PDB file of C-alpha atoms and ligand atoms in Angstrom:
ATOM      1  CA  MET A   1      13.720  -1.302 -10.960  1.00 78.00           C
ATOM      2  CA  LEU A   2      12.205   0.672  -8.070  1.00 88.00           C
ATOM      3  CA  GLU A   3      14.575   1.129  -5.138  1.00 93.00           C
ATOM      4  CA  HIS A   4      13.852  -0.972  -2.062  1.00 95.00           C
ATOM      5  CA  LEU A   5      12.557   2.187  -0.387  1.00 97.00           C
ATOM      6  CA  THR A   6      10.981   5.178  -2.135  1.00 98.00           C
ATOM      7  CA  VAL A   7       9.895   8.137  -0.003  1.00 98.00           C
ATOM      8  CA  VAL A   8       7.540  10.332  -2.005  1.00 98.00           C
ATOM      9  CA  LYS A   9       8.589  13.848  -1.077  1.00 97.00           C
ATOM     10  CA  HIS A  10       6.202  15.653  -3.406  1.00 97.00           C
ATOM     11  CA  PRO A  11       4.845  18.811  -1.698  1.00 98.00           C
ATOM     12  CA  LEU A  12       1.211  17.740  -2.155  1.00 98.00           C
ATOM     13  CA  VAL A  13       1.896  14.446  -0.389  1.00 98.00           C
ATOM     14  CA  GLN A  14       3.857  16.071   2.432  1.00 98.00           C
ATOM     15  CA  HIS A  15       1.265  18.801   2.990  1.00 98.00           C
ATOM     16  CA  LYS A  16      -1.634  16.362   3.094  1.00 98.00           C
ATOM     17  CA  LEU A  17       0.308  14.048   5.412  1.00 98.00           C
ATOM     18  CA  THR A  18       0.857  16.893   7.873  1.00 98.00           C
ATOM     19  CA  LEU A  19      -2.896  17.541   7.919  1.00 98.00           C
ATOM     20  CA  MET A  20      -3.472  13.850   8.625  1.00 98.00           C
ATOM     21  CA  ARG A  21      -0.986  13.791  11.495  1.00 98.00           C
ATOM     22  CA  GLU A  22      -2.733  16.618  13.358  1.00 98.00           C
ATOM     23  CA  LYS A  23      -4.718  15.133  16.209  1.00 97.00           C
ATOM     24  CA  ASP A  24      -7.766  17.344  15.676  1.00 97.00           C
ATOM     25  CA  THR A  25      -8.241  16.422  12.020  1.00 97.00           C
ATOM     26  CA  SER A  26     -11.754  14.954  11.659  1.00 97.00           C
ATOM     27  CA  THR A  27     -12.493  11.398  10.566  1.00 97.00           C
ATOM     28  CA  ASN A  28     -14.060  12.789   7.417  1.00 97.00           C
ATOM     29  CA  SER A  29     -10.977  14.831   6.482  1.00 98.00           C
ATOM     30  CA  PHE A  30      -8.602  12.041   7.478  1.00 98.00           C
ATOM     31  CA  ARG A  31     -10.346   9.600   5.144  1.00 97.00           C
ATOM     32  CA  ARG A  32     -10.447  12.078   2.259  1.00 97.00           C
ATOM     33  CA  LEU A  33      -6.764  12.957   2.663  1.00 98.00           C
ATOM     34  CA  LEU A  34      -5.809   9.283   2.788  1.00 98.00           C
ATOM     35  CA  ARG A  35      -7.695   8.672  -0.432  1.00 97.00           C
ATOM     36  CA  GLU A  36      -5.958  11.610  -2.101  1.00 98.00           C
ATOM     37  CA  ILE A  37      -2.479  10.559  -0.937  1.00 98.00           C
ATOM     38  CA  SER A  38      -3.137   6.957  -1.973  1.00 98.00           C
ATOM     39  CA  GLN A  39      -3.569   8.140  -5.556  1.00 98.00           C
ATOM     40  CA  LEU A  40      -0.319  10.085  -5.494  1.00 98.00           C
ATOM     41  CA  LEU A  41       1.488   7.050  -4.036  1.00 98.00           C
ATOM     42  CA  ALA A  42      -0.162   4.854  -6.679  1.00 98.00           C
ATOM     43  CA  TYR A  43       1.291   7.094  -9.360  1.00 97.00           C
ATOM     44  CA  GLU A  44       4.784   6.387  -7.979  1.00 96.00           C
ATOM     45  CA  ILE A  45       4.359   2.694  -7.248  1.00 97.00           C
ATOM     46  CA  THR A  46       3.074   1.899 -10.741  1.00 95.00           C
ATOM     47  CA  ARG A  47       6.152   3.384 -12.410  1.00 91.00           C
ATOM     48  CA  GLU A  48       8.032   0.895 -14.520  1.00 88.00           C
ATOM     49  CA  MET A  49       5.089  -1.321 -15.342  1.00 91.00           C
ATOM     50  CA  GLU A  50       5.488  -3.422 -18.468  1.00 89.00           C
ATOM     51  CA  MET A  51       4.231  -1.560 -21.520  1.00 93.00           C
ATOM     52  CA  THR A  52       3.261  -2.586 -25.005  1.00 96.00           C
ATOM     53  CA  THR A  53       1.626  -0.804 -27.915  1.00 97.00           C
ATOM     54  CA  LYS A  54      -1.817  -0.987 -29.419  1.00 97.00           C
ATOM     55  CA  HIS A  55      -2.686  -0.014 -32.951  1.00 98.00           C
ATOM     56  CA  ILE A  56      -5.309   2.771 -32.882  1.00 98.00           C
ATOM     57  CA  GLU A  57      -6.626   5.451 -35.169  1.00 98.00           C
ATOM     58  CA  THR A  58      -6.703   9.049 -34.020  1.00 98.00           C
ATOM     59  CA  PRO A  59      -8.937  11.441 -35.961  1.00 98.00           C
ATOM     60  CA  LEU A  60      -5.819  12.283 -38.008  1.00 98.00           C
ATOM     61  CA  CYS A  61      -3.981   9.032 -38.645  1.00 98.00           C
ATOM     62  CA  PRO A  62      -3.214   5.526 -37.402  1.00 98.00           C
ATOM     63  CA  MET A  63      -0.572   5.091 -34.701  1.00 98.00           C
ATOM     64  CA  ASP A  64       0.923   2.514 -32.352  1.00 98.00           C
ATOM     65  CA  ALA A  65       0.106   3.947 -28.921  1.00 98.00           C
ATOM     66  CA  PRO A  66       1.418   2.795 -25.509  1.00 97.00           C
ATOM     67  CA  VAL A  67      -0.771   0.699 -23.192  1.00 95.00           C
ATOM     68  CA  ILE A  68      -0.035  -1.296 -20.022  1.00 93.00           C
ATOM     69  CA  ASP A  69       0.881  -4.890 -20.822  1.00 91.00           C
ATOM     70  CA  GLY A  70      -0.068  -8.111 -19.073  1.00 84.00           C
ATOM     71  CA  LYS A  71      -2.834  -9.197 -16.756  1.00 86.00           C
ATOM     72  CA  LYS A  72      -4.785  -6.792 -14.564  1.00 88.00           C
ATOM     73  CA  LEU A  73      -2.827  -5.916 -11.454  1.00 96.00           C
ATOM     74  CA  ALA A  74      -3.906  -7.112  -8.012  1.00 98.00           C
ATOM     75  CA  LEU A  75      -4.435  -4.781  -5.052  1.00 98.00           C
ATOM     76  CA  ILE A  76      -4.227  -6.547  -1.703  1.00 98.00           C
ATOM     77  CA  SER A  77      -5.654  -4.742   1.308  1.00 98.00           C
ATOM     78  CA  ILE A  78      -4.147  -5.754   4.618  1.00 97.00           C
ATOM     79  CA  LEU A  79      -7.150  -5.446   6.922  1.00 96.00           C
ATOM     80  CA  ARG A  80      -8.480  -3.303   8.198  1.00 92.00           C
ATOM     81  CA  ALA A  81      -6.530  -0.084   7.605  1.00 93.00           C
ATOM     82  CA  GLY A  82      -5.487  -1.172   4.102  1.00 96.00           C
ATOM     83  CA  ASN A  83      -9.041  -0.431   2.980  1.00 96.00           C
ATOM     84  CA  GLY A  84      -8.332   3.271   3.460  1.00 96.00           C
ATOM     85  CA  LEU A  85      -5.688   3.103   0.721  1.00 97.00           C
ATOM     86  CA  LEU A  86      -7.690   0.703  -1.430  1.00 98.00           C
ATOM     87  CA  ASP A  87     -10.565   3.064  -2.257  1.00 95.00           C
ATOM     88  CA  GLY A  88      -8.358   5.744  -3.786  1.00 96.00           C
ATOM     89  CA  VAL A  89      -6.117   3.365  -5.703  1.00 97.00           C
ATOM     90  CA  LEU A  90      -9.168   1.615  -7.161  1.00 97.00           C
ATOM     91  CA  GLU A  91     -10.475   4.951  -8.425  1.00 96.00           C
ATOM     92  CA  LEU A  92      -7.223   5.335 -10.353  1.00 95.00           C
ATOM     93  CA  ILE A  93      -7.007   1.699 -11.503  1.00 95.00           C
ATOM     94  CA  PRO A  94     -10.649   0.612 -11.679  1.00 94.00           C
ATOM     95  CA  ALA A  95      -9.942  -2.651 -13.517  1.00 93.00           C
ATOM     96  CA  ALA A  96      -7.605  -3.951 -10.794  1.00 96.00           C
ATOM     97  CA  ARG A  97      -8.423  -7.236  -9.071  1.00 97.00           C
ATOM     98  CA  VAL A  98      -8.726  -7.011  -5.268  1.00 98.00           C
ATOM     99  CA  GLY A  99      -7.749  -9.309  -2.420  1.00 98.00           C
ATOM    100  CA  PHE A 100      -7.837  -9.114   1.383  1.00 98.00           C
ATOM    101  CA  VAL A 101      -5.490 -10.410   4.057  1.00 98.00           C
ATOM    102  CA  GLY A 102      -6.616 -10.391   7.695  1.00 97.00           C
ATOM    103  CA  LEU A 103      -3.991 -10.943  10.383  1.00 93.00           C
ATOM    104  CA  TYR A 104      -4.074 -10.377  14.143  1.00 87.00           C
ATOM    105  CA  ARG A 105      -1.263 -10.520  16.642  1.00 78.00           C
ATOM    106  CA  ASP A 106      -1.434 -13.474  19.050  1.00 79.00           C
ATOM    107  CA  PRO A 107      -1.169 -11.885  22.527  1.00 76.00           C
ATOM    108  CA  GLU A 108       0.923 -14.824  23.851  1.00 78.00           C
ATOM    109  CA  THR A 109       3.393 -15.382  21.032  1.00 78.00           C
ATOM    110  CA  LEU A 110       3.102 -11.861  19.511  1.00 70.00           C
ATOM    111  CA  GLN A 111       3.209 -13.580  16.113  1.00 80.00           C
ATOM    112  CA  PRO A 112       0.755 -12.660  13.324  1.00 86.00           C
ATOM    113  CA  VAL A 113      -2.124 -15.163  12.917  1.00 91.00           C
ATOM    114  CA  GLN A 114      -4.210 -15.297   9.743  1.00 94.00           C
ATOM    115  CA  TYR A 115      -8.014 -14.956  10.131  1.00 96.00           C
ATOM    116  CA  TYR A 116      -8.982 -14.086   6.555  1.00 97.00           C
ATOM    117  CA  TYR A 117      -7.363 -14.637   3.192  1.00 97.00           C
ATOM    118  CA  LYS A 118      -8.951 -14.203  -0.219  1.00 98.00           C
ATOM    119  CA  VAL A 119      -6.865 -13.172  -3.220  1.00 98.00           C
ATOM    120  CA  PRO A 120      -7.354 -13.077  -7.013  1.00 98.00           C
ATOM    121  CA  SER A 121      -6.311 -16.030  -9.201  1.00 97.00           C
ATOM    122  CA  GLU A 122      -3.049 -16.151 -11.165  1.00 96.00           C
ATOM    123  CA  LEU A 123      -1.091 -13.890  -8.817  1.00 97.00           C
ATOM    124  CA  GLU A 124       2.060 -15.213 -10.489  1.00 96.00           C
ATOM    125  CA  ASN A 125       1.135 -13.313 -13.661  1.00 95.00           C
ATOM    126  CA  ARG A 126       0.159 -10.021 -12.010  1.00 96.00           C
ATOM    127  CA  LEU A 127       1.807  -7.023 -10.485  1.00 96.00           C
ATOM    128  CA  VAL A 128       0.659  -7.318  -6.856  1.00 98.00           C
ATOM    129  CA  ILE A 129       0.450  -4.187  -4.696  1.00 98.00           C
ATOM    130  CA  ALA A 130       0.013  -4.813  -0.960  1.00 98.00           C
ATOM    131  CA  LEU A 131      -1.620  -1.900   0.881  1.00 98.00           C
ATOM    132  CA  ASP A 132      -1.212  -1.042   4.556  1.00 97.00           C
ATOM    133  CA  PRO A 133      -0.981   2.589   5.741  1.00 97.00           C
ATOM    134  CA  MET A 134       1.325   1.876   8.681  1.00 97.00           C
ATOM    135  CA  LEU A 135       4.531  -0.151   8.352  1.00 97.00           C
ATOM    136  CA  ALA A 136       5.326  -0.386  12.075  1.00 95.00           C
ATOM    137  CA  THR A 137       7.209  -3.486  13.325  1.00 93.00           C
ATOM    138  CA  GLY A 138       6.890  -4.989   9.860  1.00 95.00           C
ATOM    139  CA  ASN A 139       5.906  -8.382  11.301  1.00 93.00           C
ATOM    140  CA  SER A 140       2.389  -8.476   9.887  1.00 93.00           C
ATOM    141  CA  SER A 141       3.505  -6.903   6.594  1.00 96.00           C
ATOM    142  CA  ALA A 142       6.239  -9.520   6.201  1.00 97.00           C
ATOM    143  CA  ALA A 143       3.734 -12.265   7.075  1.00 96.00           C
ATOM    144  CA  ALA A 144       1.218 -10.916   4.547  1.00 97.00           C
ATOM    145  CA  VAL A 145       3.891 -10.904   1.834  1.00 98.00           C
ATOM    146  CA  ASP A 146       4.843 -14.485   2.830  1.00 97.00           C
ATOM    147  CA  LEU A 147       1.229 -15.513   2.190  1.00 97.00           C
ATOM    148  CA  LEU A 148       1.141 -13.739  -1.170  1.00 98.00           C
ATOM    149  CA  LYS A 149       4.357 -15.461  -2.232  1.00 98.00           C
ATOM    150  CA  LYS A 150       2.884 -18.830  -1.168  1.00 98.00           C
ATOM    151  CA  SER A 151      -0.035 -18.023  -3.494  1.00 98.00           C
ATOM    152  CA  GLY A 152       2.446 -17.601  -6.336  1.00 98.00           C
ATOM    153  CA  ALA A 153       3.004 -13.814  -6.402  1.00 98.00           C
ATOM    154  CA  ARG A 154       6.465 -12.966  -7.741  1.00 97.00           C
ATOM    155  CA  ASN A 155       6.197  -9.273  -8.536  1.00 96.00           C
ATOM    156  CA  ILE A 156       5.066  -7.573  -5.311  1.00 98.00           C
ATOM    157  CA  ARG A 157       5.259  -3.923  -4.222  1.00 98.00           C
ATOM    158  CA  PHE A 158       4.269  -2.557  -0.822  1.00 98.00           C
ATOM    159  CA  MET A 159       2.455   0.765  -0.388  1.00 98.00           C
ATOM    160  CA  CYS A 160       2.205   2.509   2.972  1.00 98.00           C
ATOM    161  CA  LEU A 161       1.605   6.023   4.203  1.00 98.00           C
ATOM    162  CA  LEU A 162       4.075   5.993   7.091  1.00 98.00           C
ATOM    163  CA  ALA A 163       6.922   3.648   7.936  1.00 98.00           C
ATOM    164  CA  ALA A 164       9.091   3.145  11.014  1.00 98.00           C
ATOM    165  CA  PRO A 165      12.793   2.393  10.432  1.00 98.00           C
ATOM    166  CA  GLU A 166      12.217  -0.921  12.248  1.00 97.00           C
ATOM    167  CA  GLY A 167       9.504  -1.927   9.777  1.00 97.00           C
ATOM    168  CA  VAL A 168      11.598  -0.982   6.752  1.00 98.00           C
ATOM    169  CA  ALA A 169      14.520  -3.036   8.122  1.00 98.00           C
ATOM    170  CA  ARG A 170      12.270  -6.038   8.852  1.00 97.00           C
ATOM    171  CA  MET A 171      10.839  -5.968   5.333  1.00 98.00           C
ATOM    172  CA  LYS A 172      14.278  -5.584   3.784  1.00 97.00           C
ATOM    173  CA  GLU A 173      15.510  -8.611   5.708  1.00 98.00           C
ATOM    174  CA  ALA A 174      12.431 -10.782   4.961  1.00 98.00           C
ATOM    175  CA  HIS A 175      11.595  -9.551   1.451  1.00 98.00           C
ATOM    176  CA  PRO A 176      14.455  -7.643  -0.200  1.00 98.00           C
ATOM    177  CA  ASP A 177      12.698  -8.149  -3.547  1.00 97.00           C
ATOM    178  CA  VAL A 178       9.617  -6.137  -2.489  1.00 98.00           C
ATOM    179  CA  PRO A 179       9.983  -2.384  -3.075  1.00 97.00           C
ATOM    180  CA  ILE A 180       8.293  -0.122  -0.512  1.00 98.00           C
ATOM    181  CA  VAL A 181       6.709   3.190  -1.454  1.00 98.00           C
ATOM    182  CA  THR A 182       5.808   5.492   1.446  1.00 98.00           C
ATOM    183  CA  ALA A 183       5.126   9.156   2.179  1.00 98.00           C
ATOM    184  CA  ALA A 184       7.537   9.279   5.155  1.00 98.00           C
ATOM    185  CA  VAL A 185       9.861   7.279   7.381  1.00 98.00           C
ATOM    186  CA  ASP A 186       9.368   8.482  10.952  1.00 98.00           C
ATOM    187  CA  ASP A 187      11.717   8.371  13.939  1.00 98.00           C
ATOM    188  CA  CYS A 188      10.946   5.151  15.807  1.00 96.00           C
ATOM    189  CA  LEU A 189       8.330   2.905  17.408  1.00 95.00           C
ATOM    190  CA  ASN A 190       7.159   3.485  20.979  1.00 94.00           C
ATOM    191  CA  ASP A 191       6.689   0.720  23.586  1.00 92.00           C
ATOM    192  CA  HIS A 192       3.177   0.036  22.283  1.00 90.00           C
ATOM    193  CA  GLY A 193       4.334  -0.403  18.705  1.00 91.00           C
ATOM    194  CA  TYR A 194       3.047   2.994  17.535  1.00 94.00           C
ATOM    195  CA  ILE A 195       5.010   4.989  15.005  1.00 97.00           C
ATOM    196  CA  VAL A 196       6.443   8.243  16.488  1.00 98.00           C
ATOM    197  CA  PRO A 197       5.647  11.033  15.724  1.00 98.00           C
ATOM    198  CA  GLY A 198       3.149   9.151  13.506  1.00 98.00           C
ATOM    199  CA  LEU A 199      -0.540   9.861  13.405  1.00 98.00           C
ATOM    200  CA  GLY A 200      -1.965   7.453  15.973  1.00 97.00           C
ATOM    201  CA  ASP A 201      -4.054   4.418  15.082  1.00 95.00           C
ATOM    202  CA  ALA A 202      -4.762   4.719  11.368  1.00 96.00           C
ATOM    203  CA  GLY A 203      -7.761   2.352  11.503  1.00 95.00           C
ATOM    204  CA  ASP A 204      -9.379   4.236  14.388  1.00 95.00           C
ATOM    205  CA  ARG A 205      -8.773   7.575  12.748  1.00 97.00           C
ATOM    206  CA  MET A 206     -10.199   6.584   9.366  1.00 95.00           C
ATOM    207  CA  PHE A 207     -13.190   4.649  10.702  1.00 95.00           C
ATOM    208  CA  GLY A 208     -13.961   6.841  13.726  1.00 94.00           C
ATOM    209  CA  THR A 209     -13.515   3.991  16.230  1.00 94.00           C
ATOM    210  CA  LYS A 210     -11.575   4.139  19.486  1.00 80.00           C
TER     211      LYS A 210
HETATM  212  N1  URA B   1      -0.630   0.924  13.373  1.00 55.29           N
HETATM  213  C1  URA B   1      -1.208   2.158  13.478  1.00 55.29           C
HETATM  214  O1  URA B   1      -2.378   2.330  13.125  1.00 55.29           O
HETATM  215  N2  URA B   1      -0.467   3.161  13.954  1.00 55.29           N
HETATM  216  C2  URA B   1       0.812   3.025  14.314  1.00 55.29           C
HETATM  217  O2  URA B   1       1.431   4.010  14.731  1.00 55.29           O
HETATM  218  C3  URA B   1       1.400   1.733  14.204  1.00 55.29           C
HETATM  219  C4  URA B   1       0.652   0.706  13.732  1.00 55.29           C
END
């Protein structure tokens, strides 16, 4: 079993994350670095997948060789910043099925409201990896996981680039069965819900919007 929280401390991840945090890093570099880190995080988050063997013939002899068991896994991008993780993970796992969850925060109630939801069939038989670079308050992440569970998902993991302690705690309370894999847990959230020291608005930085 993966721990509830895995912080990937590998030097390549930490070095690339520092480049991403710097405020003068270009949109182009930010996007490339995010794609590269997403693949290193994918390597960690796909540990302990069910394996089986397949009978093959090498040029020398037959053998029973290991392959991943079960149905194709499902990658779920939590819009819009999740798409920045999705591209890289899909390069590594090109046969994965893909879904999207769109949520916005109601300005009155501050609760997440769903505006888009499209996920692959048979989530109950798949490893489901939810993708969102920033685990801030954790409210929208917890709501997205609620929706995935309502669709039948039982084996869910959550990938993010940066997490706030508040977001980790919220997810642990709402979904203790969902392991989180991240590159760092930062200090806190500020009054606007940004992760500090963080890297700013991940969506704006990867898409070049303001
Ligand atoms: N979303 C972001 O893009 N950045 C943060 O710091 C928090 C939430």
